[in-house]
Amino acid sequence: MAMKLDEDEGITMSQPKMTDVAKLAGVSPTTVSRVINRRGYLSAKTINKVEAAMHQLNYRPNTVARQLQSQKTMTIGVLVPTVANPFFGELTFQLEHYLFNAGFKVLVGNAENDIGKERRYLQQLLARQVDGLVIATHNHQQQIPEYQNANLPIVSIDRYLRATIPNVSSDNYAGGRLATEELIRRGAVHIIHTDSVERFNKRDYLRQQAYQDVMREHGLTPVTYKIDFNSRPDRLQAFFNRIFDEHPEVDAFFTSNDMDAIQLLQVARQRGIAVPDQLQVIGYDGVPTTTQIVPELSTIVQPLDEMAKTAVDLLQREIRGDQVAGSHKLPVKLRVSGSLR
Amino acid sequence: MAMKLDEDEGITMSQPKMTDVAKLAGVSPTTVSRVINRRGYLSAKTINKVEAAMHQLNYRPNTVARQLQSQKTMTIGVLVPTVANPFFGELTFQLEHYLFNAGFKVLVGNAENDIGKERRYLQQLLARQVDGLVIATHNHQQQIPEYQNANLPIVSIDRYLRATIPNVSSDNYAGGRLATEELIRRGAVHIIHTDSVERFNKRDYLRQQAYQDVMREHGLTPVTYKIDFNSRPDRLQAFFNRIFDEHPEVDAFFTSNDMDAIQLLQVARQRGIAVPDQLQVIGYDGVPTTTQIVPELSTIVQPLDEMAKTAVDLLQREIRGDQVAGSHKLPVKLRVSGSLR
């Protein structure tokens, strides 16, 4: 019997216990249990310490996985910059549609490009509220440590958070190529690309990279301007007026989103520049509401319906305990309309 | 002692107990408790029976109010037709902004003009999930019995649910007057009003009623056409084409929302009708996103920010146990732009 106990302790050495995590983190085992079970109010600092200790010891709370299973909230948190933007309104609508059909309720948070608000949301949600998260915000993930140690199913949309979090996006590189090649095919030579400043990481630069690759392949000079996502109309108008002043030769634009393209069309009209004869424009997004309001805009259409469906499928697989990761790129298409010759 | 018991029973006759409710409803006292405390899964039929019995006996679950107090979810359900519509996207954004500041999370449901989906949402939410509801859907409340016996704080936006539920709206009558008077002042005579079919109750007809009153005050003939809210662009275009065919004399439109006004501007352009020289247009809503995309549209601006703030204030007062009811109308203003002479 004593022999048996020693053997068990031998196993325990390689399979750390909750008390080992508690000791290393400098908290009580109850606190460790609360972190694992997302129970009660916990500070971000405590969650970080405990999750760092779990990580260091390679502690796997298998026994509590079953507990988690039994206390599912059947709620998913969706974080976007703002549902007032047509793109994120449509994305949230589509996500809610598929999540509702899968039996989930949806907590929506507008991060409002405010890192503090995004972190407060994450801390709340991570602590006890949801079975999983869909993240479509624009804030810099390196300033949000919660993403690095979140012990929760997450899917990100159009954004890289960390290697183990699956990312769903439209095929941004293909979209950038499609737009630029189409403008060249239709006779444009001085094509300018506008993009958002907040796009921090390599994946998000793919539209720009594709634009630059295609321009260089055709012996043309790429010119990219950047502006904050969701800038107010007066700032956007000043931005495009500056580009026209600095590049009077411009004969086409590929903009990183449709809201920017729409402001550009207004500036062109104010300046008496005829679209499409003097200036051709291709945007990016192709949200139904925007297309309904500005049907003349040619654009790269993101398959938002399919992106939402894919994100919900991936999240459900994560919740079931499957390992899913990697980049899930969905095909885009070009919508040809009045802003192309 | 027997005397004392009789006295207690005498009091019980006028102050009904949970067992009396259970007996009348034909369910167990535990079920009554679960209905009152919104615990566990309950069918709509059970909730209806128990709440009808509580109502009939005038049973007031004072003792359980404290229990409810202690199990607050700090979550509010927001039901809209779809957040993909710019008006409801902006409303949801503003509601979430004020609710977040008040410490609440927001569950968003898109009813998608589907009575079944709205009822499934309500049953879930009423059963156990939220401290209160903000309802901004368009479905017919008489087909949704959950609103008649919901024992939960509710605020409705721009819609009448029942006498005890406070309603927040822009001043629809003043908005209708303002639009119609402005068109007449600017020389229009053949002014047509378009409205949504789904606006069922008197409060929602106020824009139309104001239009008709102003027209008659000026000796003009009111003409109102109706179409489903959130109709697809092709249906909206056919709708406006029919109006132009049937009323070639039309020189102005007052539309019940901006999305309709935007489709109207497109149809006018297709038909070669010059705006504002031949046709003046005033919409309704004035959401920032829409105004950014179509700055030439004149419109009645609803104070969505103030409406959301008011709704959140009222809801918090209801949650604290205050009696709040009635219609809370917020002032509108006219945005004058290119679609007016």
XYZ file of C-alpha atoms in Angstrom:
682
model
C 0.000 0.000 0.000
C 2.870 2.359 0.897
C 4.464 1.364 -2.427
C 1.261 2.297 -4.240
C 1.177 5.754 -2.608
C 4.786 6.431 -3.644
C 3.899 5.539 -7.182
C 0.963 7.931 -7.081
C 3.224 10.675 -5.772
C 5.670 9.898 -8.543
C 2.909 10.478 -11.024
C 1.882 13.638 -9.240
C 5.378 15.049 -9.752
C 4.886 15.007 -13.505
C 1.137 15.717 -13.352
C 0.967 18.929 -11.270
C -1.982 19.454 -8.955
C -4.122 22.514 -8.394
C -2.221 23.135 -5.120
C 1.047 23.364 -7.086
C -0.492 26.036 -9.304
C -1.809 27.875 -6.223
C 1.632 27.783 -4.554
C 3.447 29.086 -7.648
C 0.848 31.804 -8.260
C 0.795 32.774 -4.585
C -2.974 32.367 -4.280
C -5.315 29.877 -2.592
C -6.402 26.673 -4.379
C -9.963 28.077 -4.234
C -8.829 31.025 -6.311
C -7.224 28.682 -8.845
C -10.490 26.773 -9.051
C -12.411 30.006 -9.523
C -10.073 31.070 -12.343
C -10.468 27.697 -14.054
C -14.220 27.679 -13.604
C -14.644 31.389 -14.390
C -16.626 31.775 -11.198
C -17.128 35.030 -9.267
C -15.373 38.331 -9.779
C -11.626 38.040 -10.366
C -9.102 40.751 -11.117
C -7.173 40.609 -14.360
C -3.992 40.438 -12.255
C -5.169 37.297 -10.449
C -6.287 35.644 -13.673
C -2.930 36.462 -15.261
C -0.904 35.103 -12.308
C -2.877 31.857 -12.144
C -2.844 31.290 -15.892
C 0.904 32.013 -16.031
C 1.461 29.432 -13.287
C -0.756 26.882 -15.075
C 1.207 27.511 -18.243
C 4.607 27.231 -16.497
C 3.655 23.929 -14.833
C 1.826 22.696 -17.940
C -1.165 22.100 -15.683
C -4.196 20.702 -17.486
C -7.429 20.996 -15.523
C -8.973 17.871 -17.051
C -11.110 17.091 -14.068
C -12.719 20.483 -14.085
C -13.388 20.401 -17.799
C -16.422 18.309 -16.965
C -17.549 20.929 -14.459
C -17.251 23.619 -17.092
C -19.238 21.398 -19.411
C -22.126 21.315 -16.975
C -22.231 25.039 -16.406
C -22.352 26.247 -19.969
C -23.899 29.663 -20.347
C -24.918 29.011 -23.972
C -23.815 32.600 -24.513
C -21.169 33.894 -26.919
C -19.550 37.326 -26.616
C -19.104 39.257 -29.870
C -16.722 42.231 -29.729
C -16.742 44.715 -32.615
C -15.508 48.316 -32.968
C -19.131 49.502 -33.341
C -22.347 47.932 -34.645
C -23.240 51.398 -35.987
C -20.759 50.785 -38.841
C -22.543 48.962 -41.713
C -19.815 46.297 -42.009
C -19.877 45.369 -38.310
C -23.672 45.730 -38.158
C -23.995 43.161 -40.939
C -21.312 40.903 -39.408
C -23.035 41.000 -35.996
C -26.391 40.284 -37.639
C -24.992 37.260 -39.488
C -23.148 35.953 -36.405
C -26.298 36.276 -34.289
C -28.296 34.486 -36.988
C -26.022 31.425 -36.969
C -25.424 31.482 -33.201
C -29.186 31.654 -32.509
C -29.741 28.645 -34.779
C -27.017 26.791 -32.832
C -28.791 27.581 -29.542
C -26.556 30.438 -28.348
C -27.414 33.920 -27.149
C -25.127 36.782 -28.150
C -23.578 39.400 -25.859
C -22.471 42.314 -28.036
C -19.748 44.750 -27.024
C -18.691 47.856 -28.946
C -15.023 48.375 -28.184
C -15.255 51.872 -29.744
C -11.524 51.669 -30.625
C -10.909 52.013 -26.862
C -8.359 49.525 -25.519
C -9.565 50.115 -21.958
C -13.155 49.257 -22.883
C -12.075 46.158 -24.810
C -10.041 44.959 -21.809
C -12.872 45.605 -19.333
C -15.156 43.587 -21.612
C -12.701 40.750 -21.888
C -12.132 40.603 -18.147
C -15.878 40.431 -17.491
C -16.469 37.865 -20.184
C -13.438 35.740 -19.364
C -14.329 35.717 -15.687
C -17.645 33.963 -15.915
C -20.045 35.026 -18.597
C -19.601 33.237 -21.897
C -18.740 29.921 -23.506
C -16.703 31.630 -26.213
C -15.795 34.839 -27.980
C -15.806 36.216 -31.511
C -13.338 39.103 -31.758
C -13.589 41.577 -34.624
C -12.091 44.654 -32.959
C -9.226 46.755 -34.274
C -7.265 47.488 -31.116
C -3.672 46.356 -30.900
C -3.641 42.844 -29.452
C -0.186 43.363 -27.905
C -1.734 45.937 -25.581
C -4.395 43.417 -24.529
C -2.689 40.669 -22.489
C -6.024 38.908 -21.916
C -5.765 37.433 -25.418
C -2.440 35.787 -24.610
C -3.653 33.714 -21.676
C -7.352 33.360 -22.307
C -8.376 29.817 -21.445
C -11.537 30.093 -23.551
C -12.671 29.297 -27.097
C -12.034 32.325 -29.313
C -12.378 32.978 -33.043
C -11.058 36.199 -34.507
C -12.403 37.895 -37.622
C -9.904 39.474 -40.014
C -7.296 39.839 -37.293
C -4.418 37.858 -35.825
C -4.509 37.369 -32.027
C -2.158 34.439 -31.413
C -1.133 31.206 -33.109
C -3.699 29.001 -31.365
C -6.690 31.234 -32.130
C -8.347 30.523 -35.497
C -8.807 33.528 -37.739
C -11.578 33.939 -40.322
C -11.236 36.487 -43.097
C -11.950 37.103 -46.712
C -8.997 36.299 -48.959
C -7.463 39.764 -48.543
C -4.511 39.111 -50.832
C -6.750 37.781 -53.628
C -9.079 40.764 -53.110
C -6.227 43.256 -53.367
C -4.964 41.575 -56.556
C -8.449 41.399 -58.096
C -9.103 45.110 -57.490
C -5.725 46.319 -58.747
C -5.668 44.047 -61.806
C -9.198 45.115 -62.760
C -8.275 48.819 -62.578
C -5.192 48.228 -64.746
C -7.216 46.112 -67.209
C -9.650 49.035 -67.522
C -6.860 51.450 -68.421
C -5.862 52.998 -65.093
C -2.160 53.785 -64.585
C -1.941 56.151 -61.601
C -3.729 53.989 -59.051
C -3.615 55.025 -55.399
C -4.425 52.688 -52.511
C -5.865 53.929 -49.201
C -5.755 51.789 -46.090
C -6.489 51.973 -42.369
C -3.692 52.844 -39.930
C -4.960 50.405 -37.296
C -4.124 47.342 -39.354
C -1.156 46.248 -37.292
C -0.108 42.842 -38.321
C 1.010 41.088 -41.461
C -2.311 39.403 -42.189
C -4.066 42.751 -42.299
C -1.551 44.204 -44.742
C -2.409 41.643 -47.393
C -4.701 43.957 -49.401
C -1.958 46.540 -49.510
C 0.732 43.977 -50.291
C -1.309 42.538 -53.168
C -1.839 46.050 -54.540
C 1.887 46.760 -54.389
C 2.801 43.402 -55.958
C 0.417 43.890 -58.896
C 1.557 47.502 -59.458
C 5.230 46.431 -59.546
C 4.434 43.448 -61.814
C 3.037 46.001 -64.299
C 5.959 48.392 -63.877
C 3.754 50.916 -62.042
C 4.595 52.833 -58.857
C 2.480 51.933 -55.819
C 1.298 54.847 -53.673
C -0.433 54.068 -50.366
C -2.055 56.590 -48.011
C -3.300 55.698 -44.547
C -6.059 57.035 -42.338
C -7.742 55.935 -39.095
C -10.583 53.483 -39.553
C -14.010 55.054 -38.874
C -12.690 58.620 -39.238
C -15.327 61.340 -39.265
C -16.511 62.544 -42.703
C -14.707 65.913 -42.479
C -11.367 64.194 -41.769
C -11.928 61.725 -44.607
C -12.795 64.534 -47.016
C -9.666 66.484 -46.030
C -7.655 63.265 -46.483
C -8.891 62.687 -50.052
C -8.565 66.385 -50.953
C -4.927 66.228 -49.852
C -4.340 63.153 -52.056
C -5.882 64.906 -55.088
C -3.682 67.977 -54.383
C -0.519 65.874 -54.028
C -1.357 63.533 -56.944
C -3.358 65.435 -59.594
C -2.434 62.642 -62.039
C -4.431 59.981 -60.093
C -6.863 58.091 -62.359
C -8.044 55.336 -59.991
C -8.389 54.425 -56.321
C -8.517 51.105 -54.543
C -9.762 51.881 -51.005
C -9.583 49.471 -48.082
C -13.288 49.862 -47.256
C -16.501 51.110 -48.830
C -17.155 53.913 -46.341
C -13.873 55.506 -47.467
C -14.755 54.915 -51.140
C -18.111 56.667 -50.622
C -16.422 59.747 -49.135
C -13.978 59.680 -52.038
C -16.872 59.700 -54.552
C -18.288 62.781 -52.779
C -14.931 64.603 -52.866
C -14.525 63.755 -56.562
C -18.020 65.161 -57.246
C -17.184 68.356 -55.306
C -13.978 68.776 -57.308
C -15.788 68.209 -60.612
C -13.879 65.011 -61.341
C -16.057 62.709 -63.481
C -16.450 59.119 -62.295
C -15.720 56.775 -64.063
C -14.395 58.760 -67.071
C -11.637 60.638 -65.199
C -11.489 58.522 -62.052
C -12.275 54.848 -61.439
C -12.940 53.537 -57.924
C -13.032 50.086 -56.324
C -13.853 49.749 -52.619
C -13.763 46.758 -50.286
C -16.543 45.068 -48.247
C -19.712 45.021 -50.405
C -22.100 44.968 -47.434
C -25.721 44.707 -48.684
C -26.844 47.902 -46.891
C -24.022 49.988 -48.369
C -24.590 48.548 -51.842
C -28.296 49.379 -51.497
C -27.472 53.001 -50.614
C -24.632 53.525 -53.133
C -25.310 51.034 -55.957
C -22.836 52.792 -58.298
C -19.835 51.744 -56.169
C -17.726 48.901 -57.574
C -16.237 46.853 -54.762
C -14.596 43.657 -53.587
C -17.419 41.736 -51.887
C -16.518 39.924 -48.676
C -18.656 36.813 -48.094
C -19.882 37.996 -44.666
C -22.581 35.341 -44.482
C -20.036 32.562 -45.078
C -17.491 34.210 -42.768
C -20.016 34.298 -39.928
C -21.062 30.689 -40.601
C -17.411 29.559 -40.605
C -16.659 31.461 -37.381
C -19.647 29.869 -35.613
C -18.655 26.385 -36.847
C -15.065 26.863 -35.622
C -16.254 28.197 -32.265
C -18.563 25.228 -31.745
C -15.690 22.853 -32.525
C -13.473 24.690 -29.991
C -16.235 24.487 -27.374
C -16.494 20.732 -27.977
C -12.768 20.544 -27.211
C -11.366 20.147 -30.745
C -8.058 21.822 -31.532
C -8.724 24.328 -34.291
C -6.350 27.044 -35.374
C -4.966 28.642 -38.479
C -6.211 31.095 -41.010
C -9.526 30.442 -42.744
C -9.688 32.513 -45.924
C -12.932 32.741 -47.866
C -13.124 33.706 -51.542
C -14.058 37.250 -52.572
C -15.690 38.479 -55.761
C -15.696 41.731 -57.676
C -18.923 43.711 -57.962
C -18.702 45.763 -61.172
C -20.811 48.924 -61.205
C -20.852 52.571 -62.296
C -17.525 53.576 -60.716
C -15.654 51.468 -63.316
C -15.265 52.388 -67.001
C -52.515 29.534 19.652
C -55.411 28.170 17.584
C -56.841 31.699 17.661
C -53.531 33.054 16.334
C -53.547 30.552 13.483
C -57.097 31.545 12.535
C -56.032 35.158 12.459
C -53.137 34.264 10.208
C -55.493 32.408 7.941
C -57.812 35.394 7.940
C -54.932 37.547 6.741
C -54.064 34.921 4.187
C -57.510 35.285 2.661
C -56.759 38.888 1.665
C -53.012 38.345 1.127
C -52.872 35.292 -1.152
C -50.002 32.861 -0.770
C -47.878 31.154 -3.385
C -49.877 27.945 -2.776
C -53.076 29.774 -3.748
C -51.466 30.816 -7.024
C -50.270 27.252 -7.597
C -53.753 25.829 -6.944
C -55.486 28.272 -9.284
C -52.863 27.780 -12.016
C -52.932 23.985 -11.576
C -49.179 23.743 -11.040
C -46.891 23.016 -8.101
C -45.727 25.810 -5.748
C -42.194 25.076 -6.946
C -43.253 25.959 -10.479
C -44.783 29.226 -9.229
C -41.502 30.001 -7.485
C -39.574 29.213 -10.665
C -41.806 31.508 -12.724
C -41.355 34.328 -10.188
C -37.612 33.799 -9.966
C -37.163 33.122 -13.696
C -35.283 29.960 -12.851
C -34.868 26.986 -15.177
C -36.614 26.276 -18.449
C -40.339 27.061 -18.440
C -42.834 26.836 -21.272
C -44.661 29.962 -22.356
C -47.907 28.148 -21.482
C -46.786 27.597 -17.872
C -45.566 31.178 -17.489
C -48.877 32.422 -18.887
C -50.990 30.257 -16.557
C -49.020 31.248 -13.456
C -48.942 34.934 -14.284
C -52.674 34.923 -15.073
C -53.325 33.347 -11.664
C -51.029 35.879 -9.921
C -52.903 38.651 -11.688
C -56.350 37.238 -10.813
C -55.446 36.865 -7.123
C -53.519 40.139 -7.077
C -50.594 38.157 -5.654
C -47.514 40.266 -4.994
C -44.349 38.232 -4.529
C -42.727 40.703 -2.147
C -40.708 38.117 -0.308
C -39.103 36.863 -3.468
C -38.300 40.327 -4.735
C -35.285 40.240 -2.451
C -34.237 36.901 -3.934
C -34.470 38.389 -7.396
C -32.406 41.312 -6.172
C -29.592 39.024 -5.131
C -29.452 37.106 -8.390
C -29.193 39.975 -10.806
C -27.575 39.026 -14.074
C -26.483 42.623 -14.807
C -27.545 41.809 -18.362
C -30.136 43.576 -20.504
C -31.713 42.040 -23.598
C -32.068 44.328 -26.616
C -34.417 43.101 -29.361
C -34.329 44.864 -32.740
C -35.515 43.848 -36.242
C -31.876 43.696 -37.427
C -28.643 45.456 -36.402
C -27.694 45.389 -40.100
C -30.121 48.295 -40.635
C -28.311 51.613 -39.994
C -31.059 52.921 -37.684
C -31.075 49.843 -35.438
C -27.280 49.522 -35.650
C -26.934 53.061 -34.296
C -29.679 52.516 -31.681
C -28.018 49.304 -30.467
C -24.636 51.039 -30.353
C -26.032 53.925 -28.269
C -27.949 51.580 -25.938
C -24.843 49.458 -25.381
C -22.820 52.611 -24.692
C -25.123 53.766 -21.883
C -25.786 50.255 -20.546
C -22.049 49.494 -20.382
C -21.488 52.730 -18.432
C -24.259 51.646 -16.040
C -22.538 48.273 -15.506
C -24.760 46.131 -17.739
C -23.884 43.703 -20.500
C -26.113 43.586 -23.572
C -27.678 40.508 -25.173
C -28.710 41.444 -28.707
C -31.425 39.618 -30.626
C -32.407 40.239 -34.243
C -36.092 39.393 -34.508
C -35.792 39.536 -38.326
C -39.512 40.462 -38.534
C -40.193 36.872 -37.454
C -42.794 36.582 -34.696
C -41.649 33.052 -33.888
C -38.050 34.181 -33.372
C -39.131 37.150 -31.248
C -41.236 34.840 -29.034
C -38.446 32.264 -28.655
C -36.134 35.104 -27.599
C -38.623 36.462 -25.110
C -39.265 33.053 -23.586
C -35.532 32.458 -23.117
C -34.914 35.921 -21.743
C -37.981 36.001 -19.513
C -37.177 32.585 -18.104
C -33.866 33.384 -16.516
C -31.409 35.452 -18.458
C -31.804 39.186 -18.043
C -32.666 41.939 -15.586
C -34.638 43.839 -18.207
C -35.465 44.276 -21.868
C -35.368 47.032 -24.468
C -37.795 46.207 -27.275
C -37.479 47.927 -30.646
C -38.968 45.255 -32.893
C -41.787 45.733 -35.376
C -43.809 42.554 -34.920
C -47.420 42.821 -33.841
C -47.526 42.804 -30.043
C -50.988 41.209 -29.998
C -49.448 38.077 -31.494
C -46.843 38.018 -28.719
C -48.614 37.209 -25.433
C -45.312 37.292 -23.533
C -45.508 41.107 -23.485
C -48.872 41.067 -21.741
C -47.768 39.137 -18.677
C -44.049 39.733 -18.521
C -43.094 40.258 -14.900
C -39.864 42.034 -15.881
C -38.656 45.603 -16.447
C -39.229 46.514 -20.111
C -38.801 49.720 -22.101
C -40.055 49.893 -25.664
C -38.638 52.116 -28.373
C -41.069 53.770 -30.774
C -43.723 51.151 -30.138
C -46.659 50.582 -27.799
C -46.643 47.262 -25.914
C -49.028 47.814 -23.006
C -50.057 50.614 -20.658
C -47.543 49.786 -17.917
C -44.506 49.616 -20.237
C -42.806 52.974 -20.813
C -42.274 53.910 -24.428
C -39.445 56.106 -25.735
C -39.713 57.736 -29.139
C -38.915 60.852 -31.048
C -41.861 63.253 -31.201
C -43.354 61.599 -34.270
C -46.273 64.012 -34.565
C -44.000 67.068 -34.365
C -41.637 65.432 -36.887
C -44.472 64.767 -39.337
C -45.692 68.378 -38.989
C -42.187 69.815 -39.359
C -41.499 67.855 -42.570
C -44.842 68.600 -44.215
C -44.857 72.304 -43.265
C -41.298 72.731 -44.557
C -42.184 71.166 -47.933
C -45.240 73.446 -48.255
C -43.203 76.492 -47.195
C -40.739 75.650 -49.983
C -43.486 75.628 -52.597
C -44.523 71.960 -52.785
C -48.216 71.243 -53.372
C -48.477 67.598 -54.455
C -46.762 66.025 -51.472
C -46.916 62.240 -51.048
C -46.178 60.439 -47.784
C -44.809 56.889 -47.673
C -44.986 54.817 -44.512
C -44.320 51.279 -43.271
C -47.132 48.723 -43.186
C -45.943 47.215 -39.928
C -46.764 50.278 -37.850
C -49.800 48.820 -36.126
C -50.835 51.073 -33.334
C -51.912 54.656 -32.893
C -48.603 55.937 -31.590
C -46.829 54.742 -34.705
C -49.293 56.462 -37.024
C -48.399 59.892 -35.659
C -46.050 60.845 -38.506
C -48.772 60.010 -41.001
C -51.482 61.729 -38.950
C -49.395 64.920 -38.675
C -48.803 64.861 -42.441
C -52.530 64.500 -43.101
C -53.443 67.241 -40.592
C -50.989 69.734 -42.111
C -52.080 68.921 -45.677
C -55.765 69.463 -44.788
C -54.958 72.676 -42.866
C -53.500 73.984 -46.136
C -56.408 72.730 -48.257
C -54.188 70.057 -49.851
C -55.090 66.403 -50.450
C -53.026 63.891 -48.447
C -51.861 60.784 -50.311
C -50.206 58.002 -48.312
C -48.601 54.851 -49.737
C -47.429 51.944 -47.580
C -44.690 49.354 -47.943
C -43.082 46.747 -45.696
C -40.242 48.045 -43.553
C -36.813 46.773 -44.699
C -38.094 45.792 -48.165
C -35.445 44.771 -50.650
C -34.186 47.478 -53.052
C -35.967 46.027 -56.109
C -39.336 46.063 -54.299
C -38.739 49.624 -53.065
C -37.817 50.771 -56.568
C -40.942 49.165 -58.054
C -42.966 50.826 -55.273
C -41.667 54.330 -56.057
C -41.944 53.766 -59.813
C -45.609 52.870 -59.322
C -46.185 56.076 -57.312
C -44.568 58.198 -60.056
C -46.754 56.427 -62.647
C -49.936 56.938 -60.624
C -49.073 60.503 -59.551
C -47.012 62.208 -62.270
C -47.899 65.544 -60.595
C -45.963 64.710 -57.385
C -43.514 67.505 -56.455
C -42.410 66.316 -53.007
C -42.134 63.258 -50.779
C -42.064 62.852 -47.023
C -40.888 59.274 -46.385
C -41.136 57.486 -43.052
C -37.461 56.519 -43.055
C -34.200 57.452 -44.756
C -33.559 54.081 -46.410
C -36.811 54.561 -48.357
C -35.861 58.185 -49.175
C -32.501 57.008 -50.549
C -34.185 54.478 -52.868
C -36.581 57.245 -53.935
C -33.631 59.510 -54.857
C -32.228 56.689 -57.023
C -35.562 56.140 -58.805
C -35.903 59.889 -59.402
C -32.400 59.945 -60.911
C -33.235 56.956 -63.165
C -36.412 58.698 -64.350
C -34.548 61.946 -65.058
C -36.461 63.855 -62.371
C -34.254 66.678 -61.023
C -33.907 66.918 -57.223
C -34.648 69.457 -55.741
C -35.901 71.493 -58.718
C -38.667 69.112 -59.807
C -38.885 66.985 -56.674
C -38.149 67.784 -53.020
C -37.567 65.019 -50.484
C -37.532 64.834 -46.685
C -36.788 61.524 -44.961
C -36.964 60.483 -41.305
C -34.219 59.189 -38.950
C -31.030 61.171 -39.640
C -28.689 58.412 -38.451
C -25.045 59.624 -38.626
C -23.925 56.750 -40.896
C -26.682 57.358 -43.434
C -26.082 61.118 -43.387
C -22.381 60.446 -43.969
C -23.174 58.281 -47.006
C -25.964 60.440 -48.497
C -25.276 63.981 -47.235
C -27.680 65.522 -49.782
C -30.726 63.981 -48.061
C -32.833 66.379 -45.969
C -34.390 64.560 -43.048
C -36.088 64.705 -39.655
C -33.319 63.824 -37.211
C -34.298 61.542 -34.335
C -32.181 62.137 -31.192
C -31.032 58.507 -30.993
C -28.363 59.300 -28.414
C -30.945 60.941 -26.095
C -33.504 58.207 -26.810
C -31.028 55.513 -25.774
C -30.009 57.465 -22.661
C -33.666 57.938 -21.678
C -34.458 54.256 -22.253
C -31.529 53.178 -20.060
C -32.537 55.639 -17.313
C -36.137 54.366 -17.344
C -35.003 50.751 -17.303
C -32.732 51.346 -14.314
C -35.613 52.988 -12.456
C -37.858 49.997 -13.240
C -35.159 47.598 -12.043
C -34.940 49.560 -8.770
C -38.683 48.971 -8.384
C -40.014 52.407 -9.368
C -43.294 52.556 -11.268
C -42.530 54.181 -14.602
C -44.853 54.201 -17.574
C -46.158 56.479 -20.263
C -44.837 57.883 -23.462
C -41.493 59.700 -23.435
C -41.247 61.864 -26.544
C -37.974 63.533 -27.432
C -37.710 66.571 -29.698
C -36.716 66.192 -33.360
C -35.016 68.648 -35.671
C -34.932 69.218 -39.402
C -31.686 68.680 -41.306
C -31.817 70.893 -44.409
C -29.690 69.704 -47.320
C -29.591 69.331 -51.094
C -32.924 67.536 -51.490
C -34.763 70.763 -50.540
C -35.090 73.850 -52.805
